[in-house]
Amino acid sequence: MSGWQTLFYKEVLRFWKVSFQTVAAPVLTAVLYMLIFGHVLEDHVKVYGQVSYTAFLVPGLVMMSVLQNAFANSSSSLVQSKIMGNLVFLLLTPLSHWSWFFAYVGSSVVRGLLVGTGVFIATAFFATPVFVAPWWIVVFAVLGAAMLGALGLIAGLWAEKFDQMAAFQNFIIMPMTFLSGVFYSIHSLPAFWQGVSHLNPFFYMIDGFRFGFFGVSDVSPWLSLGIVGSSLLVISGIAVQLLRTGYKIRG
């Protein structure tokens, strides 16, 4: 294997060795969300005409799990390596910054898609799955996981201890995820909050992903694709530049 493939394999093996925590636990959390929100709101929330609320909830929970776990994978790996002091062994290798980027983001995509698949299988028992435009599902899942993997890379480079990492996740990632339309259509919000939602790139990832299931969405999937693709390029560019300069990893 080449350098980046070896690092990629190491990162995949890292989260797979504790898959009960990194894969099974997020699936269980999503099922609990489905049980609680689906049971309580099924008869009170109407979305997309004939689409039941439980069916509407499934893609949102899947994509939320993909995004959160893709971010957690790259960010936690870097922070753990810093704290345990084994990051120096990677710095001694001739791996380029591009190798680091592809290995960390690639493994984050794998974990995000693996958890998302598990969530989909577990929640599909609550509502019969429909695939109107499956390619949109694949495109937004991969782009979303890559974007959060790159964002996790940035956060992992910046953070020097676990509480900084937790602050980044609790005050940025979690609010942006929960306010992105996972549990509701933004058309049910007042005009002001609809406008705020349109500033959240996570909204476009989830809305475009949901379009692949139902063929309807709050905004055009092409608009969502453009915004998600642009956001991915910007975040990836920042992550690569930080790796190139050795931000907080080289003395």
PDB file of C-alpha atoms in Angstrom:
ATOM      1  CA  MET A   1       0.000   0.000   0.000  1.00  0.00           C
ATOM      2  CA  SER A   2       1.065   3.586  -0.579  1.00  0.00           C
ATOM      3  CA  GLY A   3       1.545   6.028   2.284  1.00  0.00           C
ATOM      4  CA  TRP A   4      -1.913   7.572   2.311  1.00  0.00           C
ATOM      5  CA  GLN A   5      -3.555   4.153   1.910  1.00  0.00           C
ATOM      6  CA  THR A   6      -1.660   2.839   4.926  1.00  0.00           C
ATOM      7  CA  LEU A   7      -2.739   5.811   7.035  1.00  0.00           C
ATOM      8  CA  PHE A   8      -6.294   5.439   5.729  1.00  0.00           C
ATOM      9  CA  TYR A   9      -6.308   1.764   6.712  1.00  0.00           C
ATOM     10  CA  LYS A  10      -4.940   2.636  10.145  1.00  0.00           C
ATOM     11  CA  GLU A  11      -7.698   5.223  10.699  1.00  0.00           C
ATOM     12  CA  VAL A  12     -10.465   2.853   9.582  1.00  0.00           C
ATOM     13  CA  LEU A  13      -9.051   0.127  11.825  1.00  0.00           C
ATOM     14  CA  ARG A  14      -8.906   2.607  14.714  1.00  0.00           C
ATOM     15  CA  PHE A  15     -12.653   3.248  14.785  1.00  0.00           C
ATOM     16  CA  TRP A  16     -13.595  -0.292  13.773  1.00  0.00           C
ATOM     17  CA  LYS A  17     -11.733  -1.773  16.761  1.00  0.00           C
ATOM     18  CA  VAL A  18     -14.237   0.037  19.009  1.00  0.00           C
ATOM     19  CA  SER A  19     -17.217  -0.290  16.647  1.00  0.00           C
ATOM     20  CA  PHE A  20     -19.603  -0.925  19.532  1.00  0.00           C
ATOM     21  CA  GLN A  21     -18.941   2.670  20.605  1.00  0.00           C
ATOM     22  CA  THR A  22     -18.312   4.326  17.224  1.00  0.00           C
ATOM     23  CA  VAL A  23     -20.970   2.574  15.111  1.00  0.00           C
ATOM     24  CA  ALA A  24     -23.530   0.740  17.261  1.00  0.00           C
ATOM     25  CA  ALA A  25     -24.028   3.545  19.815  1.00  0.00           C
ATOM     26  CA  PRO A  26     -24.955   6.244  17.232  1.00  0.00           C
ATOM     27  CA  VAL A  27     -27.409   3.810  15.605  1.00  0.00           C
ATOM     28  CA  LEU A  28     -29.099   3.234  18.969  1.00  0.00           C
ATOM     29  CA  THR A  29     -29.285   7.002  19.574  1.00  0.00           C
ATOM     30  CA  ALA A  30     -30.998   7.527  16.205  1.00  0.00           C
ATOM     31  CA  VAL A  31     -33.513   4.769  16.955  1.00  0.00           C
ATOM     32  CA  LEU A  32     -34.357   6.456  20.264  1.00  0.00           C
ATOM     33  CA  TYR A  33     -34.947   9.747  18.417  1.00  0.00           C
ATOM     34  CA  MET A  34     -37.230   7.894  16.030  1.00  0.00           C
ATOM     35  CA  LEU A  35     -39.192   6.246  18.829  1.00  0.00           C
ATOM     36  CA  ILE A  36     -39.679   9.493  20.747  1.00  0.00           C
ATOM     37  CA  PHE A  37     -40.262  12.042  17.985  1.00  0.00           C
ATOM     38  CA  GLY A  38     -42.080   9.641  15.667  1.00  0.00           C
ATOM     39  CA  HIS A  39     -44.495   8.526  18.372  1.00  0.00           C
ATOM     40  CA  VAL A  40     -45.174  11.978  19.790  1.00  0.00           C
ATOM     41  CA  LEU A  41     -45.427  14.015  16.575  1.00  0.00           C
ATOM     42  CA  GLU A  42     -46.738  11.542  13.984  1.00  0.00           C
ATOM     43  CA  ASP A  43     -50.329  12.813  14.201  1.00  0.00           C
ATOM     44  CA  HIS A  44     -49.422  16.470  14.766  1.00  0.00           C
ATOM     45  CA  VAL A  45     -46.890  17.342  12.051  1.00  0.00           C
ATOM     46  CA  LYS A  46     -47.700  17.275   8.327  1.00  0.00           C
ATOM     47  CA  VAL A  47     -44.957  17.517   5.692  1.00  0.00           C
ATOM     48  CA  TYR A  48     -44.857  17.230   1.897  1.00  0.00           C
ATOM     49  CA  GLY A  49     -48.530  16.383   1.500  1.00  0.00           C
ATOM     50  CA  GLN A  50     -48.832  12.589   1.625  1.00  0.00           C
ATOM     51  CA  VAL A  51     -45.498  11.889   3.345  1.00  0.00           C
ATOM     52  CA  SER A  52     -45.920  10.715   6.926  1.00  0.00           C
ATOM     53  CA  TYR A  53     -43.859  12.381   9.614  1.00  0.00           C
ATOM     54  CA  THR A  54     -42.127   9.105  10.488  1.00  0.00           C
ATOM     55  CA  ALA A  55     -41.060   8.600   6.867  1.00  0.00           C
ATOM     56  CA  PHE A  56     -39.917  12.239   6.729  1.00  0.00           C
ATOM     57  CA  LEU A  57     -37.838  11.711   9.857  1.00  0.00           C
ATOM     58  CA  VAL A  58     -35.846   8.738   8.538  1.00  0.00           C
ATOM     59  CA  PRO A  59     -33.624  10.606   5.994  1.00  0.00           C
ATOM     60  CA  GLY A  60     -33.028  13.412   8.485  1.00  0.00           C
ATOM     61  CA  LEU A  61     -31.810  11.024  11.165  1.00  0.00           C
ATOM     62  CA  VAL A  62     -29.650   9.131   8.684  1.00  0.00           C
ATOM     63  CA  MET A  63     -27.957  12.288   7.408  1.00  0.00           C
ATOM     64  CA  MET A  64     -27.553  13.725  10.908  1.00  0.00           C
ATOM     65  CA  SER A  65     -25.754  10.532  11.949  1.00  0.00           C
ATOM     66  CA  VAL A  66     -23.536  10.637   8.854  1.00  0.00           C
ATOM     67  CA  LEU A  67     -22.485  14.229   9.530  1.00  0.00           C
ATOM     68  CA  GLN A  68     -21.883  13.920  13.262  1.00  0.00           C
ATOM     69  CA  ASN A  69     -19.852  10.727  13.000  1.00  0.00           C
ATOM     70  CA  ALA A  70     -17.769  11.907  10.060  1.00  0.00           C
ATOM     71  CA  PHE A  71     -16.827  14.969  12.102  1.00  0.00           C
ATOM     72  CA  ALA A  72     -16.132  12.936  15.230  1.00  0.00           C
ATOM     73  CA  ASN A  73     -13.830  10.535  13.416  1.00  0.00           C
ATOM     74  CA  SER A  74     -11.180  12.926  12.129  1.00  0.00           C
ATOM     75  CA  SER A  75     -11.387  15.368  15.035  1.00  0.00           C
ATOM     76  CA  SER A  76     -11.130  12.761  17.789  1.00  0.00           C
ATOM     77  CA  SER A  77      -8.282  10.933  16.050  1.00  0.00           C
ATOM     78  CA  LEU A  78      -6.096  14.036  15.847  1.00  0.00           C
ATOM     79  CA  VAL A  79      -6.819  15.193  19.389  1.00  0.00           C
ATOM     80  CA  GLN A  80      -6.121  11.736  20.808  1.00  0.00           C
ATOM     81  CA  SER A  81      -2.850  11.569  18.886  1.00  0.00           C
ATOM     82  CA  LYS A  82      -1.825  14.972  20.250  1.00  0.00           C
ATOM     83  CA  ILE A  83      -2.646  14.103  23.852  1.00  0.00           C
ATOM     84  CA  MET A  84      -1.091  10.614  23.749  1.00  0.00           C
ATOM     85  CA  GLY A  85       2.007  11.959  22.022  1.00  0.00           C
ATOM     86  CA  ASN A  86       2.008   9.485  19.132  1.00  0.00           C
ATOM     87  CA  LEU A  87       1.436  12.154  16.480  1.00  0.00           C
ATOM     88  CA  VAL A  88       5.212  12.530  16.274  1.00  0.00           C
ATOM     89  CA  PHE A  89       5.455   9.126  14.577  1.00  0.00           C
ATOM     90  CA  LEU A  90       3.312  10.405  11.716  1.00  0.00           C
ATOM     91  CA  LEU A  91       5.388  13.564  11.481  1.00  0.00           C
ATOM     92  CA  LEU A  92       8.515  11.432  11.014  1.00  0.00           C
ATOM     93  CA  THR A  93       7.076   9.812   7.885  1.00  0.00           C
ATOM     94  CA  PRO A  94       7.481  11.339   4.400  1.00  0.00           C
ATOM     95  CA  LEU A  95       3.705  11.631   3.996  1.00  0.00           C
ATOM     96  CA  SER A  96       2.590  14.814   2.258  1.00  0.00           C
ATOM     97  CA  HIS A  97      -0.199  17.046   3.535  1.00  0.00           C
ATOM     98  CA  TRP A  98      -2.407  15.659   0.757  1.00  0.00           C
ATOM     99  CA  SER A  99      -1.830  12.128   2.071  1.00  0.00           C
ATOM    100  CA  TRP A 100      -2.927  13.221   5.540  1.00  0.00           C
ATOM    101  CA  PHE A 101      -5.987  14.930   4.101  1.00  0.00           C
ATOM    102  CA  PHE A 102      -7.160  11.988   1.980  1.00  0.00           C
ATOM    103  CA  ALA A 103      -6.523   9.460   4.737  1.00  0.00           C
ATOM    104  CA  TYR A 104      -8.319  11.339   7.508  1.00  0.00           C
ATOM    105  CA  VAL A 105     -11.219  12.579   5.386  1.00  0.00           C
ATOM    106  CA  GLY A 106     -11.533   9.237   3.581  1.00  0.00           C
ATOM    107  CA  SER A 107     -11.784   7.296   6.831  1.00  0.00           C
ATOM    108  CA  SER A 108     -14.329   9.840   8.111  1.00  0.00           C
ATOM    109  CA  VAL A 109     -16.457   9.251   5.014  1.00  0.00           C
ATOM    110  CA  VAL A 110     -16.282   5.492   5.608  1.00  0.00           C
ATOM    111  CA  ARG A 111     -17.379   5.826   9.230  1.00  0.00           C
ATOM    112  CA  GLY A 112     -20.125   8.328   8.401  1.00  0.00           C
ATOM    113  CA  LEU A 113     -21.574   6.164   5.632  1.00  0.00           C
ATOM    114  CA  LEU A 114     -21.292   3.029   7.761  1.00  0.00           C
ATOM    115  CA  VAL A 115     -23.206   4.614  10.641  1.00  0.00           C
ATOM    116  CA  GLY A 116     -25.726   6.148   8.221  1.00  0.00           C
ATOM    117  CA  THR A 117     -26.380   2.756   6.653  1.00  0.00           C
ATOM    118  CA  GLY A 118     -26.899   1.242  10.079  1.00  0.00           C
ATOM    119  CA  VAL A 119     -29.325   3.997  11.046  1.00  0.00           C
ATOM    120  CA  PHE A 120     -31.249   3.562   7.802  1.00  0.00           C
ATOM    121  CA  ILE A 121     -31.585  -0.199   8.286  1.00  0.00           C
ATOM    122  CA  ALA A 122     -32.695   0.239  11.908  1.00  0.00           C
ATOM    123  CA  THR A 123     -35.216   3.018  11.196  1.00  0.00           C
ATOM    124  CA  ALA A 124     -36.577   1.491   7.982  1.00  0.00           C
ATOM    125  CA  PHE A 125     -38.704  -0.785  10.154  1.00  0.00           C
ATOM    126  CA  PHE A 126     -40.725   2.266  11.217  1.00  0.00           C
ATOM    127  CA  ALA A 127     -41.543   3.452   7.674  1.00  0.00           C
ATOM    128  CA  THR A 128     -41.369   1.807   4.256  1.00  0.00           C
ATOM    129  CA  PRO A 129     -38.357   3.328   2.469  1.00  0.00           C
ATOM    130  CA  VAL A 130     -38.862   5.063  -0.898  1.00  0.00           C
ATOM    131  CA  PHE A 131     -36.073   5.936  -3.337  1.00  0.00           C
ATOM    132  CA  VAL A 132     -37.275   8.442  -5.915  1.00  0.00           C
ATOM    133  CA  ALA A 133     -33.812   9.677  -6.927  1.00  0.00           C
ATOM    134  CA  PRO A 134     -31.160   7.372  -5.379  1.00  0.00           C
ATOM    135  CA  TRP A 135     -28.192   9.154  -6.985  1.00  0.00           C
ATOM    136  CA  TRP A 136     -29.028  12.305  -5.037  1.00  0.00           C
ATOM    137  CA  ILE A 137     -28.925  10.221  -1.848  1.00  0.00           C
ATOM    138  CA  VAL A 138     -25.446   8.920  -2.654  1.00  0.00           C
ATOM    139  CA  VAL A 139     -24.076  12.304  -3.779  1.00  0.00           C
ATOM    140  CA  PHE A 140     -25.242  14.250  -0.720  1.00  0.00           C
ATOM    141  CA  ALA A 141     -24.216  11.489   1.693  1.00  0.00           C
ATOM    142  CA  VAL A 142     -20.664  11.382   0.311  1.00  0.00           C
ATOM    143  CA  LEU A 143     -20.284  15.167  -0.015  1.00  0.00           C
ATOM    144  CA  GLY A 144     -21.724  15.753   3.458  1.00  0.00           C
ATOM    145  CA  ALA A 145     -19.469  13.155   5.071  1.00  0.00           C
ATOM    146  CA  ALA A 146     -16.416  14.568   3.280  1.00  0.00           C
ATOM    147  CA  MET A 147     -17.280  18.126   4.314  1.00  0.00           C
ATOM    148  CA  LEU A 148     -17.671  17.196   7.983  1.00  0.00           C
ATOM    149  CA  GLY A 149     -14.569  15.027   7.846  1.00  0.00           C
ATOM    150  CA  ALA A 150     -12.592  18.040   6.597  1.00  0.00           C
ATOM    151  CA  LEU A 151     -14.208  20.264   9.232  1.00  0.00           C
ATOM    152  CA  GLY A 152     -13.269  17.701  11.882  1.00  0.00           C
ATOM    153  CA  LEU A 153      -9.720  17.834  10.583  1.00  0.00           C
ATOM    154  CA  ILE A 154      -9.668  21.601  11.121  1.00  0.00           C
ATOM    155  CA  ALA A 155     -11.145  21.265  14.601  1.00  0.00           C
ATOM    156  CA  GLY A 156      -8.687  18.501  15.499  1.00  0.00           C
ATOM    157  CA  LEU A 157      -5.733  20.619  14.382  1.00  0.00           C
ATOM    158  CA  TRP A 158      -6.998  23.593  16.386  1.00  0.00           C
ATOM    159  CA  ALA A 159      -7.940  21.782  19.608  1.00  0.00           C
ATOM    160  CA  GLU A 160      -5.232  20.814  22.076  1.00  0.00           C
ATOM    161  CA  LYS A 161      -7.402  19.041  24.640  1.00  0.00           C
ATOM    162  CA  PHE A 162     -10.721  17.220  24.810  1.00  0.00           C
ATOM    163  CA  ASP A 163     -12.726  20.053  26.354  1.00  0.00           C
ATOM    164  CA  GLN A 164     -11.843  22.336  23.426  1.00  0.00           C
ATOM    165  CA  MET A 165     -12.990  19.610  21.069  1.00  0.00           C
ATOM    166  CA  ALA A 166     -16.196  19.168  23.043  1.00  0.00           C
ATOM    167  CA  ALA A 167     -16.847  22.912  22.924  1.00  0.00           C
ATOM    168  CA  PHE A 168     -16.453  22.931  19.129  1.00  0.00           C
ATOM    169  CA  GLN A 169     -18.880  20.036  18.797  1.00  0.00           C
ATOM    170  CA  ASN A 170     -21.431  21.259  21.350  1.00  0.00           C
ATOM    171  CA  PHE A 171     -21.548  24.917  20.305  1.00  0.00           C
ATOM    172  CA  ILE A 172     -21.086  24.617  16.538  1.00  0.00           C
ATOM    173  CA  ILE A 173     -21.755  21.154  15.141  1.00  0.00           C
ATOM    174  CA  MET A 174     -24.729  20.161  17.310  1.00  0.00           C
ATOM    175  CA  PRO A 175     -26.713  23.432  16.930  1.00  0.00           C
ATOM    176  CA  MET A 176     -26.116  23.578  13.169  1.00  0.00           C
ATOM    177  CA  THR A 177     -27.232  19.952  12.851  1.00  0.00           C
ATOM    178  CA  PHE A 178     -30.371  20.223  14.959  1.00  0.00           C
ATOM    179  CA  LEU A 179     -31.382  23.538  13.324  1.00  0.00           C
ATOM    180  CA  SER A 180     -30.992  22.187   9.793  1.00  0.00           C
ATOM    181  CA  GLY A 181     -34.421  20.620   9.317  1.00  0.00           C
ATOM    182  CA  VAL A 182     -33.752  17.139  10.662  1.00  0.00           C
ATOM    183  CA  PHE A 183     -37.000  17.087  12.635  1.00  0.00           C
ATOM    184  CA  TYR A 184     -39.101  19.573  10.649  1.00  0.00           C
ATOM    185  CA  SER A 185     -39.619  21.286   7.307  1.00  0.00           C
ATOM    186  CA  ILE A 186     -38.393  24.872   7.405  1.00  0.00           C
ATOM    187  CA  HIS A 187     -41.677  25.956   5.777  1.00  0.00           C
ATOM    188  CA  SER A 188     -43.274  25.376   9.178  1.00  0.00           C
ATOM    189  CA  LEU A 189     -41.065  28.118  10.658  1.00  0.00           C
ATOM    190  CA  PRO A 190     -41.737  31.889  10.780  1.00  0.00           C
ATOM    191  CA  ALA A 191     -40.236  33.875   7.910  1.00  0.00           C
ATOM    192  CA  PHE A 192     -37.309  35.140  10.014  1.00  0.00           C
ATOM    193  CA  TRP A 193     -36.191  31.649  11.032  1.00  0.00           C
ATOM    194  CA  GLN A 194     -36.633  30.382   7.493  1.00  0.00           C
ATOM    195  CA  GLY A 195     -34.121  33.032   6.442  1.00  0.00           C
ATOM    196  CA  VAL A 196     -31.741  31.981   9.213  1.00  0.00           C
ATOM    197  CA  SER A 197     -32.043  28.338   8.109  1.00  0.00           C
ATOM    198  CA  HIS A 198     -30.984  29.303   4.601  1.00  0.00           C
ATOM    199  CA  LEU A 199     -27.660  30.501   6.042  1.00  0.00           C
ATOM    200  CA  ASN A 200     -26.939  27.064   7.475  1.00  0.00           C
ATOM    201  CA  PRO A 201     -25.038  24.797   5.024  1.00  0.00           C
ATOM    202  CA  PHE A 202     -26.169  21.746   6.991  1.00  0.00           C
ATOM    203  CA  PHE A 203     -29.728  22.511   5.909  1.00  0.00           C
ATOM    204  CA  TYR A 204     -28.817  22.079   2.240  1.00  0.00           C
ATOM    205  CA  MET A 205     -27.098  18.748   2.906  1.00  0.00           C
ATOM    206  CA  ILE A 206     -30.126  17.323   4.665  1.00  0.00           C
ATOM    207  CA  ASP A 207     -32.672  18.858   2.298  1.00  0.00           C
ATOM    208  CA  GLY A 208     -30.856  17.569  -0.788  1.00  0.00           C
ATOM    209  CA  PHE A 209     -30.446  14.139   0.805  1.00  0.00           C
ATOM    210  CA  ARG A 210     -34.150  14.019   1.629  1.00  0.00           C
ATOM    211  CA  PHE A 211     -35.008  14.943  -1.984  1.00  0.00           C
ATOM    212  CA  GLY A 212     -33.495  11.637  -3.073  1.00  0.00           C
ATOM    213  CA  PHE A 213     -36.119   9.792  -1.035  1.00  0.00           C
ATOM    214  CA  PHE A 214     -39.290  11.761  -1.777  1.00  0.00           C
ATOM    215  CA  GLY A 215     -38.575  13.804  -4.900  1.00  0.00           C
ATOM    216  CA  VAL A 216     -39.646  16.964  -3.059  1.00  0.00           C
ATOM    217  CA  SER A 217     -37.648  19.354  -0.905  1.00  0.00           C
ATOM    218  CA  ASP A 218     -37.734  22.805   0.625  1.00  0.00           C
ATOM    219  CA  VAL A 219     -35.290  24.190  -1.977  1.00  0.00           C
ATOM    220  CA  SER A 220     -34.002  23.009  -5.358  1.00  0.00           C
ATOM    221  CA  PRO A 221     -31.569  20.084  -5.043  1.00  0.00           C
ATOM    222  CA  TRP A 222     -29.334  21.792  -7.601  1.00  0.00           C
ATOM    223  CA  LEU A 223     -29.081  24.831  -5.338  1.00  0.00           C
ATOM    224  CA  SER A 224     -28.278  22.531  -2.433  1.00  0.00           C
ATOM    225  CA  LEU A 225     -25.644  20.743  -4.504  1.00  0.00           C
ATOM    226  CA  GLY A 226     -23.992  24.033  -5.454  1.00  0.00           C
ATOM    227  CA  ILE A 227     -23.859  25.293  -1.872  1.00  0.00           C
ATOM    228  CA  VAL A 228     -22.673  21.987  -0.418  1.00  0.00           C
ATOM    229  CA  GLY A 229     -20.048  21.571  -3.145  1.00  0.00           C
ATOM    230  CA  SER A 230     -18.772  25.131  -2.650  1.00  0.00           C
ATOM    231  CA  SER A 231     -18.664  24.702   1.120  1.00  0.00           C
ATOM    232  CA  LEU A 232     -16.728  21.448   0.729  1.00  0.00           C
ATOM    233  CA  LEU A 233     -14.139  23.131  -1.497  1.00  0.00           C
ATOM    234  CA  VAL A 234     -13.658  26.034   0.930  1.00  0.00           C
ATOM    235  CA  ILE A 235     -13.376  23.853   4.043  1.00  0.00           C
ATOM    236  CA  SER A 236     -11.103  21.371   2.281  1.00  0.00           C
ATOM    237  CA  GLY A 237      -8.870  24.221   1.096  1.00  0.00           C
ATOM    238  CA  ILE A 238      -8.531  25.510   4.657  1.00  0.00           C
ATOM    239  CA  ALA A 239      -7.793  22.018   6.008  1.00  0.00           C
ATOM    240  CA  VAL A 240      -5.125  21.340   3.369  1.00  0.00           C
ATOM    241  CA  GLN A 241      -3.481  24.709   4.005  1.00  0.00           C
ATOM    242  CA  LEU A 242      -3.350  24.062   7.764  1.00  0.00           C
ATOM    243  CA  LEU A 243      -1.796  20.649   7.153  1.00  0.00           C
ATOM    244  CA  ARG A 244       0.706  22.128   4.700  1.00  0.00           C
ATOM    245  CA  THR A 245       1.895  24.696   7.237  1.00  0.00           C
ATOM    246  CA  GLY A 246       1.862  22.184  10.098  1.00  0.00           C
ATOM    247  CA  TYR A 247      -0.570  24.258  12.161  1.00  0.00           C
ATOM    248  CA  LYS A 248      -0.265  23.214  15.841  1.00  0.00           C
ATOM    249  CA  ILE A 249       1.395  19.926  14.938  1.00  0.00           C
ATOM    250  CA  ARG A 250       4.919  21.086  14.154  1.00  0.00           C
ATOM    251  CA  GLY A 251       7.063  23.033  16.532  1.00  0.00           C
TER     252      GLY A 251
END
